[in-house]
Coordinates of C-alpha atoms in Angstrom, one line a residue:
M1 CA -51.0 13.1 5.9
T2 CA -50.9 10.5 3.2
S3 CA -51.1 6.8 4.0
L4 CA -48.6 4.3 2.5
K5 CA -49.2 0.7 1.7
K6 CA -46.8 -2.0 0.7
N7 CA -45.7 -2.3 -3.0
E8 CA -47.4 1.0 -3.7
L9 CA -46.4 4.0 -5.8
I10 CA -47.5 7.3 -4.4
N11 CA -47.5 10.5 -6.5
L12 CA -47.5 13.8 -4.7
P13 CA -47.6 16.8 -6.9
I14 CA -46.2 20.2 -5.7
K15 CA -47.1 23.3 -7.8
I16 CA -44.7 26.2 -7.7
T17 CA -46.5 29.3 -9.0
N18 CA -44.3 32.1 -7.7
S19 CA -40.6 32.4 -7.0
N20 CA -37.9 35.0 -7.2
I21 CA -35.5 32.3 -8.5
K22 CA -35.0 32.4 -12.2
C23 CA -32.7 29.4 -12.5
L24 CA -32.0 26.6 -10.0
E25 CA -28.8 25.6 -8.3
H26 CA -30.1 23.0 -6.0
V27 CA -33.4 21.7 -4.6
S28 CA -34.2 20.3 -1.2
L29 CA -37.1 18.1 -0.2
L30 CA -37.9 18.3 3.5
T31 CA -40.1 15.4 4.6
S32 CA -41.2 13.2 7.4
I33 CA -42.0 9.6 6.3
R34 CA -42.8 6.7 8.5
F35 CA -42.6 3.1 7.3
A36 CA -41.9 -0.3 8.8
K37 CA -38.4 -0.5 7.5
R38 CA -37.0 2.7 6.0
G39 CA -34.7 0.8 3.7
Q40 CA -37.7 -0.3 1.7
I41 CA -38.5 3.3 0.5
A42 CA -37.3 4.9 -2.7
L43 CA -37.9 8.5 -3.4
Y44 CA -37.9 10.3 -6.7
L45 CA -38.3 14.0 -7.7
T46 CA -39.4 15.2 -11.1
S47 CA -39.0 18.8 -12.2
P48 CA -41.4 20.8 -14.3
S49 CA -38.9 20.3 -17.2
G50 CA -39.2 16.5 -16.8
T51 CA -35.8 15.9 -15.2
V52 CA -36.0 12.9 -12.8
T53 CA -33.6 12.3 -9.9
E54 CA -33.5 9.6 -7.3
L55 CA -33.3 11.2 -3.9
L56 CA -33.3 8.0 -2.0
G57 CA -32.7 4.5 -3.3
Y58 CA -33.6 1.2 -1.7
R59 CA -31.2 0.1 1.0
Y60 CA -32.0 -3.5 1.8
K61 CA -29.5 -3.6 4.7
D62 CA -31.2 -0.6 6.4
T63 CA -33.8 -2.4 8.6
S64 CA -34.1 0.5 11.0
R65 CA -37.7 1.2 12.2
R66 CA -36.7 4.8 13.0
W67 CA -38.5 7.1 10.5
F68 CA -37.3 10.0 8.5
S69 CA -38.3 12.9 10.7
R70 CA -37.8 16.3 9.1
W71 CA -35.3 14.7 6.8
R72 CA -33.7 16.8 4.0
F73 CA -33.0 15.2 0.6
T74 CA -31.0 17.5 -1.7
S75 CA -30.1 17.4 -5.4
V76 CA -28.1 19.6 -7.8
H77 CA -29.5 17.5 -10.7
F78 CA -31.9 20.4 -11.7
W79 CA -29.0 23.0 -12.1
G80 CA -30.0 25.8 -14.5
E81 CA -33.7 24.8 -14.8
K82 CA -36.6 27.1 -14.3
P83 CA -38.4 26.4 -11.0
L84 CA -42.0 27.3 -11.9
G85 CA -44.6 24.6 -12.6
K86 CA -45.6 21.2 -11.3
W87 CA -43.0 19.1 -9.4
L88 CA -43.7 15.5 -8.7
V89 CA -42.6 13.6 -5.7
Q90 CA -42.8 9.8 -6.1
I91 CA -42.5 7.4 -3.2
V92 CA -42.1 3.7 -4.1
L93 CA -42.5 1.2 -1.3
N94 CA -40.9 -2.2 -1.7
G95 CA -41.8 -4.5 1.2
A96 CA -44.3 -5.4 3.9
G97 CA -46.0 -2.9 6.2
N98 CA -47.8 0.4 6.1
G99 CA -46.6 3.9 6.7
Q100 CA -47.4 7.6 6.4
V101 CA -46.1 10.8 4.9
R102 CA -46.5 13.4 7.6
R103 CA -45.1 16.5 5.8
M104 CA -43.5 17.4 2.5
F105 CA -41.9 20.8 1.6
I106 CA -39.8 21.7 -1.4
E107 CA -37.1 24.4 -1.1
L108 CA -35.6 26.0 -4.1
F109 CA -32.1 27.6 -4.2
G110 CA -30.7 29.5 -7.2
S111 CA -30.2 32.8 -8.9
S112 CA -32.7 35.6 -9.4
N113 CA -30.4 37.2 -12.0
D114 CA -31.5 36.6 -15.6
E115 CA -27.9 37.1 -16.9
T116 CA -26.7 34.2 -14.7
C117 CA -29.4 32.0 -16.1
K118 CA -28.2 32.6 -19.7
T119 CA -24.9 31.0 -18.9
F120 CA -26.6 27.7 -18.3
A121 CA -28.5 27.8 -21.6

């Protein structure tokens, strides 16, 4: 569990050292995050290749106090990339209050066929 404080940037690295997937089709981040107002959270994912995608932007009208429980954020932004290496999850908090990251898993979906990967090069 990681504690979150207002106006803070949290970097959570996830290292993928072994995978049958040779090239990605999509990536899912499964997480449980608690914060005073969930619209004050932005979430970014950076691949080992350096591609950055915004999984969750600020939503100022979302003042719900219900937390993201086992929430799945998905992106096809990493299509054709290699999955191995260090992934970086960034959580940016914009507002008052404290919170917690209770869990964080990355799921990789793609092809294990080297020939399929060549078509993306």
